[in-house]
PDB file of C-alpha atoms in Angstrom:
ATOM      1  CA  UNK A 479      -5.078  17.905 -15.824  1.00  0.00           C
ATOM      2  CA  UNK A 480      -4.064  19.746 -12.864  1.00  0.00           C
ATOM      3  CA  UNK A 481      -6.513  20.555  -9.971  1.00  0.00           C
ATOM      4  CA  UNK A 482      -5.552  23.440  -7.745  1.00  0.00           C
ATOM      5  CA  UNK A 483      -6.432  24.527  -4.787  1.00  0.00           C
ATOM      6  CA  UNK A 484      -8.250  27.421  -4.309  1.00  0.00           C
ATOM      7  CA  UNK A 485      -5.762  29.587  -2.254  1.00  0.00           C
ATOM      8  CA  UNK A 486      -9.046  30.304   0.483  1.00  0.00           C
ATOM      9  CA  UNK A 487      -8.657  26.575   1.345  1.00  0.00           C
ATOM     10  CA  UNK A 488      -5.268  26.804   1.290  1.00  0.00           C
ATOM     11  CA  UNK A 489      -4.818  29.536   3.615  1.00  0.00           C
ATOM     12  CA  UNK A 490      -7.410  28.091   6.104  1.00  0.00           C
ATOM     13  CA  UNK A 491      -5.636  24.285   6.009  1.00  0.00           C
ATOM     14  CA  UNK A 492      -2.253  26.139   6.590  1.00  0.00           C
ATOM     15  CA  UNK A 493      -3.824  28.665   9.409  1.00  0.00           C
ATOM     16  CA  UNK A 494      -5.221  25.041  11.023  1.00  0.00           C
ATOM     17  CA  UNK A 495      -1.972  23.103  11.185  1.00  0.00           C
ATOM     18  CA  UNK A 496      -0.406  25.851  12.663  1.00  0.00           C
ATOM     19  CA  UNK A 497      -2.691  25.660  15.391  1.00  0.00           C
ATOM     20  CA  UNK A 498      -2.431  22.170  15.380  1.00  0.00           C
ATOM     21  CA  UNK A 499      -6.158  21.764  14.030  1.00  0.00           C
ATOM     22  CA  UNK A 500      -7.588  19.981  10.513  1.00  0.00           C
ATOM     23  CA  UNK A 501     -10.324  20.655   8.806  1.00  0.00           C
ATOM     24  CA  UNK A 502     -12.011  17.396   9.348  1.00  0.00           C
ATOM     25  CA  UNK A 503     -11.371  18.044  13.340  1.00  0.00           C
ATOM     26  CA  UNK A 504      -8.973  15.385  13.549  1.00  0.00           C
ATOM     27  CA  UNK A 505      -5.724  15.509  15.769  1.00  0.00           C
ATOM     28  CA  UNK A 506      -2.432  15.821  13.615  1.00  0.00           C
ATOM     29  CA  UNK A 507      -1.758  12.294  14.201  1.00  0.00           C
ATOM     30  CA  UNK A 508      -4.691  10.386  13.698  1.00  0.00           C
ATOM     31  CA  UNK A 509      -6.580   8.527  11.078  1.00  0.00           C
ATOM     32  CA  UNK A 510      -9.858   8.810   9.734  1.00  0.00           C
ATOM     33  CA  UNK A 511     -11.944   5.728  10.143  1.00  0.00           C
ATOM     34  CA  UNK A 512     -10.629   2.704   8.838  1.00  0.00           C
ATOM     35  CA  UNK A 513     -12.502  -0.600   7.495  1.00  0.00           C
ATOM     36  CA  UNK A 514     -11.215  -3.481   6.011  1.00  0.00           C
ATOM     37  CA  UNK A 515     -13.194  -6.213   3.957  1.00  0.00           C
ATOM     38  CA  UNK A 516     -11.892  -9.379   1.907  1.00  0.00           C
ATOM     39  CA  UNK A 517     -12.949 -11.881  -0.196  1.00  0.00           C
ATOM     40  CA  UNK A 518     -14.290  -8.862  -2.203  1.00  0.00           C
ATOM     41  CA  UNK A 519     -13.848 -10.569  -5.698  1.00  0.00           C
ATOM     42  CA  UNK A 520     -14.970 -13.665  -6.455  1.00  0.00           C
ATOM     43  CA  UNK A 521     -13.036 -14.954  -9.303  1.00  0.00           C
ATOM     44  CA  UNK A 522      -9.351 -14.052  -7.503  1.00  0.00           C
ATOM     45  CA  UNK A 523      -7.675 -15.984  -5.314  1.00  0.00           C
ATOM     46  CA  UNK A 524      -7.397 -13.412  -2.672  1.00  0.00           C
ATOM     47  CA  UNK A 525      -8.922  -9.675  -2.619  1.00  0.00           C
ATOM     48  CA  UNK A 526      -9.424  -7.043   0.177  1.00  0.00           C
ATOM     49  CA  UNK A 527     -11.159  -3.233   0.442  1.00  0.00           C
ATOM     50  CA  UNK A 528     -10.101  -1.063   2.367  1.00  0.00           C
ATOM     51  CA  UNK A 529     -11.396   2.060   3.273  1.00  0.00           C
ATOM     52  CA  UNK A 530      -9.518   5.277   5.223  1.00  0.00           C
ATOM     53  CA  UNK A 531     -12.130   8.094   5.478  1.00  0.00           C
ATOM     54  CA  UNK A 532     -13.540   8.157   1.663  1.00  0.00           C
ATOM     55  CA  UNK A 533     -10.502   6.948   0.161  1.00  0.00           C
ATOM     56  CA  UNK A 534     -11.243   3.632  -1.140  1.00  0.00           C
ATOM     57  CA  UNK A 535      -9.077   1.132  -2.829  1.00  0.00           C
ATOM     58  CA  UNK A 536      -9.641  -2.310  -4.151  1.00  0.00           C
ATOM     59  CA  UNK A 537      -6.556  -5.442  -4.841  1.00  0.00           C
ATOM     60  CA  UNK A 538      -6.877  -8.624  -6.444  1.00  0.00           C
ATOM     61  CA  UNK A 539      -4.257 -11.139  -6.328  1.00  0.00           C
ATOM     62  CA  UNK A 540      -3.813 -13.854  -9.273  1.00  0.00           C
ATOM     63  CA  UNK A 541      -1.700 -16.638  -8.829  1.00  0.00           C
ATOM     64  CA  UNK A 542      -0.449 -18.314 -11.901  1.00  0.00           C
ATOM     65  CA  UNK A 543       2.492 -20.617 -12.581  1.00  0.00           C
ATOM     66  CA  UNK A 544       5.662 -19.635 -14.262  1.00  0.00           C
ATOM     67  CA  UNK A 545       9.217 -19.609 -14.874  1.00  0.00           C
ATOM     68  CA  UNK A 546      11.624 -17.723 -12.040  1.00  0.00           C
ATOM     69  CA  UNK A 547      14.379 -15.242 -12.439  1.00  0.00           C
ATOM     70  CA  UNK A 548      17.794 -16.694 -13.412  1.00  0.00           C
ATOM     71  CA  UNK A 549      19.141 -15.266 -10.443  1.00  0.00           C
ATOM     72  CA  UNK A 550      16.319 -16.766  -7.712  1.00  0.00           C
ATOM     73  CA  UNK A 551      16.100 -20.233  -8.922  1.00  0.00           C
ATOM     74  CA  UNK A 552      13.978 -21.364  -6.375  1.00  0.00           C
ATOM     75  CA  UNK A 553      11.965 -18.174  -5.395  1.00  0.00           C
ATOM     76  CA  UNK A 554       8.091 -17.526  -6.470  1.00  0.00           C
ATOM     77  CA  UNK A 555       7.644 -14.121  -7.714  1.00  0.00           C
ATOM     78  CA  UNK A 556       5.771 -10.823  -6.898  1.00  0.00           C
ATOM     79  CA  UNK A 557       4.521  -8.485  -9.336  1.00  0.00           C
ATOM     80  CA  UNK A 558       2.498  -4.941  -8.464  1.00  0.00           C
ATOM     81  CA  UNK A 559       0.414  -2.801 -10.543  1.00  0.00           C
ATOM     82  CA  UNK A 560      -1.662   0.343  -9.932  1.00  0.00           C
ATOM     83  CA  UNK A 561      -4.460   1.436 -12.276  1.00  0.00           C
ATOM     84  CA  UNK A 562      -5.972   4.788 -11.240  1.00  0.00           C
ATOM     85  CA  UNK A 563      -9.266   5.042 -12.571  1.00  0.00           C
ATOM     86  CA  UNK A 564     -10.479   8.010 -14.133  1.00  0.00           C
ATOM     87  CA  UNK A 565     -13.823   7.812 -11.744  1.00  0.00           C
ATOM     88  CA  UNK A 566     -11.736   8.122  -8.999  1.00  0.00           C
ATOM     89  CA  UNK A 567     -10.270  11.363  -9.673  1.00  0.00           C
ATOM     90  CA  UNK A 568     -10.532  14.051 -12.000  1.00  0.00           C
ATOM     91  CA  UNK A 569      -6.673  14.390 -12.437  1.00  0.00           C
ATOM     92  CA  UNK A 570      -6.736  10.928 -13.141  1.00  0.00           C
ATOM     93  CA  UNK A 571      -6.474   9.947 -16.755  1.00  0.00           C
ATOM     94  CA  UNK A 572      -6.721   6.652 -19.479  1.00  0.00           C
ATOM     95  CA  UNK A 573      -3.839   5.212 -20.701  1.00  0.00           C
ATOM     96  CA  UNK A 574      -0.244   4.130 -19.789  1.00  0.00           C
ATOM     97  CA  UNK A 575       0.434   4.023 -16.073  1.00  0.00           C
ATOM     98  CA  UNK A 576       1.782   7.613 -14.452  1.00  0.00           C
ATOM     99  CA  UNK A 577       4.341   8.452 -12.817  1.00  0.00           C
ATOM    100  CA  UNK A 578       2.084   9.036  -9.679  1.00  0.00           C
ATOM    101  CA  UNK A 579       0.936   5.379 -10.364  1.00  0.00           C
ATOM    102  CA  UNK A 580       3.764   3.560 -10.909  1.00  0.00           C
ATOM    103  CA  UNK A 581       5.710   5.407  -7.627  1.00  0.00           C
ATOM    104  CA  UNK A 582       2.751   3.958  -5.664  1.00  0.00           C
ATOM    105  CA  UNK A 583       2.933   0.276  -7.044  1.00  0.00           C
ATOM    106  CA  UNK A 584       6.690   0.816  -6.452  1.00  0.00           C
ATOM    107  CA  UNK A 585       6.216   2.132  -3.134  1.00  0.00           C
ATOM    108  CA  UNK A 586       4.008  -0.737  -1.935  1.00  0.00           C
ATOM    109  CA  UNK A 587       5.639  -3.532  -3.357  1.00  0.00           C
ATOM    110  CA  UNK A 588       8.830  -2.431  -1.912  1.00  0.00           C
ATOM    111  CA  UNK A 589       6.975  -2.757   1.466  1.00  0.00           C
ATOM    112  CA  UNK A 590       6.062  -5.956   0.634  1.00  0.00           C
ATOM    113  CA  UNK A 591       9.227  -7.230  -0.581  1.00  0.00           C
ATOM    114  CA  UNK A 592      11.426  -5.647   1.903  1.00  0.00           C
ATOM    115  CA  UNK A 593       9.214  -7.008   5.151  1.00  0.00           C
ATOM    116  CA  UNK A 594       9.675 -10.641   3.307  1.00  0.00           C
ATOM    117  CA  UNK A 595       6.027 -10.433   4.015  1.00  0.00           C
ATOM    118  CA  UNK A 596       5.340 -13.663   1.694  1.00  0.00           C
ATOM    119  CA  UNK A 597       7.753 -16.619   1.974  1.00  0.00           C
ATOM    120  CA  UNK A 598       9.020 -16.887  -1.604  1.00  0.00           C
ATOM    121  CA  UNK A 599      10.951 -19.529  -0.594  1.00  0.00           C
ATOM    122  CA  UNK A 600       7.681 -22.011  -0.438  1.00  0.00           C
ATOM    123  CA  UNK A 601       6.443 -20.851  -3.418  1.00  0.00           C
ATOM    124  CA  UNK A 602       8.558 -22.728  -5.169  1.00  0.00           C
ATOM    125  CA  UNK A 603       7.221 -25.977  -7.206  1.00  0.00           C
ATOM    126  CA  UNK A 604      10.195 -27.324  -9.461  1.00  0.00           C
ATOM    127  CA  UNK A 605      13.480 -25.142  -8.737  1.00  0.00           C
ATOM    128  CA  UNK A 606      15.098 -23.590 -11.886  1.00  0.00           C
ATOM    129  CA  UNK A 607      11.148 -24.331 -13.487  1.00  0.00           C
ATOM    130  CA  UNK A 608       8.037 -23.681 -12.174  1.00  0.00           C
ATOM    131  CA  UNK A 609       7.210 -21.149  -9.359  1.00  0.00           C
ATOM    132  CA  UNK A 610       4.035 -19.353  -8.079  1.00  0.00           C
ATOM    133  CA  UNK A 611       3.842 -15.730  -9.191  1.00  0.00           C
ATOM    134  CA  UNK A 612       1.765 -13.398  -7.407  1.00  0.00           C
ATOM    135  CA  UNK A 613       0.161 -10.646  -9.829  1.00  0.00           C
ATOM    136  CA  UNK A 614      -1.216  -8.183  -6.668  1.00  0.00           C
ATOM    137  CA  UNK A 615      -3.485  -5.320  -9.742  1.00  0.00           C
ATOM    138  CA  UNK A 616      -3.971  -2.181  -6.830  1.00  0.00           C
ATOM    139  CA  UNK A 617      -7.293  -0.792  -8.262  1.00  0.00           C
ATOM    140  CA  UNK A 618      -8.135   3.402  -7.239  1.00  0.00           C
ATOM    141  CA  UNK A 619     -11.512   3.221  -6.825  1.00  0.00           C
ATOM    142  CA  UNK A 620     -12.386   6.838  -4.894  1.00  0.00           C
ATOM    143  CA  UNK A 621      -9.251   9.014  -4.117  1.00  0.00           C
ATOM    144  CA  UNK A 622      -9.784  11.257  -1.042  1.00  0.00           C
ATOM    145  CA  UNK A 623      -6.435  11.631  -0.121  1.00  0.00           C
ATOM    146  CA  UNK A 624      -3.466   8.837   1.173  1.00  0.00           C
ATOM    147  CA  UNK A 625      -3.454   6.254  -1.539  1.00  0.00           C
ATOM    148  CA  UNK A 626       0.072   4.949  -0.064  1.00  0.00           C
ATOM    149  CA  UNK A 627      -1.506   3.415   3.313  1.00  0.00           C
ATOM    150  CA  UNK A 628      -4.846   2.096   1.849  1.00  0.00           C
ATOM    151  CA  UNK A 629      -3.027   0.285  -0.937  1.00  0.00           C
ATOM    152  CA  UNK A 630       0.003  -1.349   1.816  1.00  0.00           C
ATOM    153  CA  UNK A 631      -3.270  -2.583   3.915  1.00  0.00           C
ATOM    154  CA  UNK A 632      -5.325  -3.689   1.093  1.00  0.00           C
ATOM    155  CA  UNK A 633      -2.486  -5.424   0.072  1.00  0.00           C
ATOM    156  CA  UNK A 634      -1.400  -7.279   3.233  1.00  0.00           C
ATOM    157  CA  UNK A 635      -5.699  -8.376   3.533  1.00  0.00           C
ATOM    158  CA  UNK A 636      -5.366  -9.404   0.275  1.00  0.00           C
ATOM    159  CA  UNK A 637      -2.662 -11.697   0.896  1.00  0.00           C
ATOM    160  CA  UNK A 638      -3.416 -13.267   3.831  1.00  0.00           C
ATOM    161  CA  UNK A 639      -6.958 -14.082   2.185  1.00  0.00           C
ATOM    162  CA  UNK A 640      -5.178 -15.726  -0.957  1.00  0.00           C
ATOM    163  CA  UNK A 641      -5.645 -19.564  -1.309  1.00  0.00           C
ATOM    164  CA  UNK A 642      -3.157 -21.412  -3.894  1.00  0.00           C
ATOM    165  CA  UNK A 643      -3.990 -24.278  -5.321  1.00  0.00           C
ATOM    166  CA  UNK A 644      -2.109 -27.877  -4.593  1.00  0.00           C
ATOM    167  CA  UNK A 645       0.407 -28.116  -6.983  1.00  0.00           C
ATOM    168  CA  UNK A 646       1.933 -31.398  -7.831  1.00  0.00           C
ATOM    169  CA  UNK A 647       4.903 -32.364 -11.116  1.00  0.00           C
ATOM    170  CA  UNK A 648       3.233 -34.975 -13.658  1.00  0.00           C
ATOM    171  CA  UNK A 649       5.355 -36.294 -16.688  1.00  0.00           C
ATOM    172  CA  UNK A 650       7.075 -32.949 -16.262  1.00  0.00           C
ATOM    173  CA  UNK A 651       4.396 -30.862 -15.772  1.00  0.00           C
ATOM    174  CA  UNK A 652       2.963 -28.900 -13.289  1.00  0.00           C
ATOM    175  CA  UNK A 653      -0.909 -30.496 -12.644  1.00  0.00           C
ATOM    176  CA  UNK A 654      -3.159 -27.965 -10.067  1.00  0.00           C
ATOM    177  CA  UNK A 655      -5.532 -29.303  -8.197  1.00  0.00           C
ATOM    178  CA  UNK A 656      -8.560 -26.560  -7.442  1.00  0.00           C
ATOM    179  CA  UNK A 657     -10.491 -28.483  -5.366  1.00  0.00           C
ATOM    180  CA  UNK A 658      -7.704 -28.778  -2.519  1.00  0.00           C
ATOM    181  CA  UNK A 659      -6.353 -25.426  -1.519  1.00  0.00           C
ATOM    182  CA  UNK A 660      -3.512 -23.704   1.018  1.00  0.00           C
ATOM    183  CA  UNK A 661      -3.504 -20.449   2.751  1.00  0.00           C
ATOM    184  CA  UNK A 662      -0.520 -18.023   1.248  1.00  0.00           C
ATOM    185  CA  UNK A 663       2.445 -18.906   3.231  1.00  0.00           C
ATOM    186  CA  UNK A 664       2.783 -15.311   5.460  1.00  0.00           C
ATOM    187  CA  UNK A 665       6.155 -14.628   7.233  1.00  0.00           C
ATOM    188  CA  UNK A 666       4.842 -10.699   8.645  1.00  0.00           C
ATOM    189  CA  UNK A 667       2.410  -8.259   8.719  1.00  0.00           C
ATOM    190  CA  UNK A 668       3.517  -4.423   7.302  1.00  0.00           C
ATOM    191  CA  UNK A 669       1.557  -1.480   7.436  1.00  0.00           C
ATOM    192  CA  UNK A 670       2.888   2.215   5.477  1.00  0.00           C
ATOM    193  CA  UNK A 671       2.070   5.339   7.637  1.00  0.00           C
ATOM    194  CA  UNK A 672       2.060   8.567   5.281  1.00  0.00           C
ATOM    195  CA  UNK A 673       3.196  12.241   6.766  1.00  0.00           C
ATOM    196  CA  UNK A 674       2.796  15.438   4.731  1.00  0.00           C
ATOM    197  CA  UNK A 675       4.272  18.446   5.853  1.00  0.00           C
ATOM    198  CA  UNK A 676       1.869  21.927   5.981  1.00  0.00           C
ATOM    199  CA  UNK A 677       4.184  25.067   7.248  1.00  0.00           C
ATOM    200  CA  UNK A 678       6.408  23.328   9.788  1.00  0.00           C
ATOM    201  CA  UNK A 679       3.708  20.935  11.618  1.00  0.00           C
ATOM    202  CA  UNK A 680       3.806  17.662  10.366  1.00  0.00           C
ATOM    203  CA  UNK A 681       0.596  15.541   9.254  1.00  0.00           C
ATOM    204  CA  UNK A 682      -0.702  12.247   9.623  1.00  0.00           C
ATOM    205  CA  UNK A 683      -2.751  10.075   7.492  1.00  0.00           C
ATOM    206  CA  UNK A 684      -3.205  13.097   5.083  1.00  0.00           C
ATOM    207  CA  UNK A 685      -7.091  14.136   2.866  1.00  0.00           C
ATOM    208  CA  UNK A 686      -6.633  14.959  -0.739  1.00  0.00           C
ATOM    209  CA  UNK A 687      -6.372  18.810   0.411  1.00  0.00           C
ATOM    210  CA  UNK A 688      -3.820  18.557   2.703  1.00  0.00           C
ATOM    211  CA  UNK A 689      -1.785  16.529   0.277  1.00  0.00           C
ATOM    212  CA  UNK A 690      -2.206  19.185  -2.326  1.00  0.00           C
ATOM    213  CA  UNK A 691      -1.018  22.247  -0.037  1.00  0.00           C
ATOM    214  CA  UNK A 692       1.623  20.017   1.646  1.00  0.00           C
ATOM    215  CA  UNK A 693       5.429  21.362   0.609  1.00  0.00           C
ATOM    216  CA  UNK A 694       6.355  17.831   1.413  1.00  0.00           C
ATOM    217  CA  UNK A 695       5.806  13.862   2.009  1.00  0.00           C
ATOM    218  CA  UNK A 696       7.054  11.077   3.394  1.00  0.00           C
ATOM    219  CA  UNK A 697       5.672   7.577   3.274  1.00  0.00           C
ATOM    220  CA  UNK A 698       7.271   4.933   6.059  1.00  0.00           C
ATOM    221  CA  UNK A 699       6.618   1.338   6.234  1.00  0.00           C
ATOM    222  CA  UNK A 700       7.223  -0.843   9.266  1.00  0.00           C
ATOM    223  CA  UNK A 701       6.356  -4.326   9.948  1.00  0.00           C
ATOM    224  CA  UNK A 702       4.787  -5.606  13.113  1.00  0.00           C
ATOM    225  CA  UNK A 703       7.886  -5.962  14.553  1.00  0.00           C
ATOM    226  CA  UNK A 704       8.474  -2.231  14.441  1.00  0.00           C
ATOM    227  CA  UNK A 705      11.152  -2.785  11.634  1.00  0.00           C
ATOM    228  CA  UNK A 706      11.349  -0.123   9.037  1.00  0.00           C
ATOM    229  CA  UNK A 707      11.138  -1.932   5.382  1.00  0.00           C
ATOM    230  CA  UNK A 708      10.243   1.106   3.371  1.00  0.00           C
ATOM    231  CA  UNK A 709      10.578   4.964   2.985  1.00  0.00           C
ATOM    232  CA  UNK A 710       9.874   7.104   0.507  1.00  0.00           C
ATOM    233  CA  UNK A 711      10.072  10.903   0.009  1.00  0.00           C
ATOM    234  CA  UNK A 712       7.781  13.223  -2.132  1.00  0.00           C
ATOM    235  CA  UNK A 713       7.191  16.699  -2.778  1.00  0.00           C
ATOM    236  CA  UNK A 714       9.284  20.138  -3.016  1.00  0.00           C
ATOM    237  CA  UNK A 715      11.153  20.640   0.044  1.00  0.00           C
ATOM    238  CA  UNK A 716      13.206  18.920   2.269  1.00  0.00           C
ATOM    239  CA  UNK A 717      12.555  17.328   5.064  1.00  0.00           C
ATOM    240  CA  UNK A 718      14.922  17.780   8.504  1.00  0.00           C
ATOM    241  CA  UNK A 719      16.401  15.428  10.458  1.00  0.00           C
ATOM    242  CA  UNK A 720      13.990  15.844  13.518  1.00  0.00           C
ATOM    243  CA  UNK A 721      11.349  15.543  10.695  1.00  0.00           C
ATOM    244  CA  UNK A 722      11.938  11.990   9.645  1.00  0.00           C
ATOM    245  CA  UNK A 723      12.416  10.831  13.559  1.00  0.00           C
ATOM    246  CA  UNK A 724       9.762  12.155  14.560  1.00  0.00           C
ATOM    247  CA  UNK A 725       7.724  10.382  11.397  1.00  0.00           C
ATOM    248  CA  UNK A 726       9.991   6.921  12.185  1.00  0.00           C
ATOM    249  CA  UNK A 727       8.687   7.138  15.601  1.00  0.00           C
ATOM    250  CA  UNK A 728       4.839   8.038  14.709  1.00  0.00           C
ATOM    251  CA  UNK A 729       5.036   4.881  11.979  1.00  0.00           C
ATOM    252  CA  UNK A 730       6.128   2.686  14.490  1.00  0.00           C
ATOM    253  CA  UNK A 731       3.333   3.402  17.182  1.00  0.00           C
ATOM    254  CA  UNK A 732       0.818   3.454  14.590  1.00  0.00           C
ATOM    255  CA  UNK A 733       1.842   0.103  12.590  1.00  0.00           C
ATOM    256  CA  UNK A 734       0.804  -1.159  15.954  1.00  0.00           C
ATOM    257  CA  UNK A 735      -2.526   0.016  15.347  1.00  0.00           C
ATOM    258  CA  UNK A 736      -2.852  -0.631  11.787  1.00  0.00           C
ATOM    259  CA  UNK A 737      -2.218  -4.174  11.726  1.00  0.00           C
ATOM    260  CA  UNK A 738      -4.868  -4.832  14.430  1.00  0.00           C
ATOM    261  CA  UNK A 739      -7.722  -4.110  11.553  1.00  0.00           C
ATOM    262  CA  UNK A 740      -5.935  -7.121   9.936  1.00  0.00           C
TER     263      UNK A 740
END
């Protein structure tokens, strides 16, 4: 199902960035009010909502034990998944993942990963055996626009609320013990900042029309630290050189901002 915009709307959002103005009144780089809640569902181990404007997203994380990859012996494991509900969005549809879905479990997790936000390295119970695995299920809930940064947030509150519990080896196997609990071990914090691009004026923090009039995106994640650990470029057109500074930049101030609702 494709949902177009009527070319009214477009023409006004267009006529607004060029004068540096939005619709919703907002300056070209700034968000829309932001709230963060966890401990959001009670039968996961860690869960956060997060809310940017009327975009709203929900992420559970489930912790199970399990075997690791041949090639990380002694390294827990992350898994993301993205399930865009049709409620959320009209375009939205039952059935396998999309391509718009998986790119933004892809997208996220590789902010995850790449930030070495989780310390894999303690998640580890019998090298070459047993080791945590972390099943973070990103769940679409209302869709007004900038999935990409509500998911990386709801994410990181997620995982900093996650309890594991004590794990101990037993006759050779792994015995859990639910009554005595430990936080998640976190190494960083991350945040994603998402630009579109309307005419040649560059937009932050994007609503659902601006993404659909945009000619093109670019998502950029950066840990507290102001290290980049993620970029990712959508749409039509290219972006320029002076583009993508100027968005590296933006990300980087902003991160700063971001993780203080954590």
């Amino acid at each position: 199902m494709v949902d177009i915009v009527p070319e009214i709307t477009k023409e006004s959002i267009i006529n607004l960035a060029v004068n540096d103005k939005r619709e919703d009144g907002r300056e070209l780089d700034e968000y829309r009010d932001i709230s963060i809640e966890t401990d959001v569902i009670s039968k996961a181990e860690g869960s956060a909502r997060v809310k940017i404007g009327d975009t709203q997203v929900i992420v559970g994380i489930k912790p199970q034990i399990g075997a690791p990859f041949p090639d990380t012996p002694d390294l827990g494991v992350l898994m993301t998944n993205c399930e865009m509900l049709p409620m959320a969005d009209p375009t939205f549809e039952p059935g396998p993942p999309s391509e718009d879905s998986i790119e933004l479990a892809r997208v996220v997790d590789r902010g995850i990963r790449e930030s070495e936000l989780v310390d894999l390295d303690r998640l580890c119970v019998e090298e070459g055996k047993n080791v945590w695995m972390l099943f973070i299920d990103l769940h679409i809930i209302d869709n007004c626009g900038n999935l990409f940064d509500a998911c990386e947030l709801a994410v990181m509150a997620a995982l900093k609320s996650t309890k594991l519990p004590s794990a101990s080896i037993a006759d050779d196997e792994v015995v859990l013990d639910h009554e005595n609990t430990i936080d998640l071990p976190i190494n960083n914090e991350v945040a994603m900042c998402t630009f579109v691009k309307i005419g040649d004026k560059l937009i932050l923090d994007p609503t659902l029309n601006e993404e659909k009039v945009a000619s093109a995106r670019l998502n950029v994640g950066v840990t507290k630290d102001g290290n980049i650990c993620a970029m990712q470029k959508g749409g039509i057109l290219p972006l320029t050189k002076e583009d993508i500074f100027y968005c590296v930049d933006k990300a980087v101030s902003k991160t700063k901002e971001l993780v203080e609702y954590l």
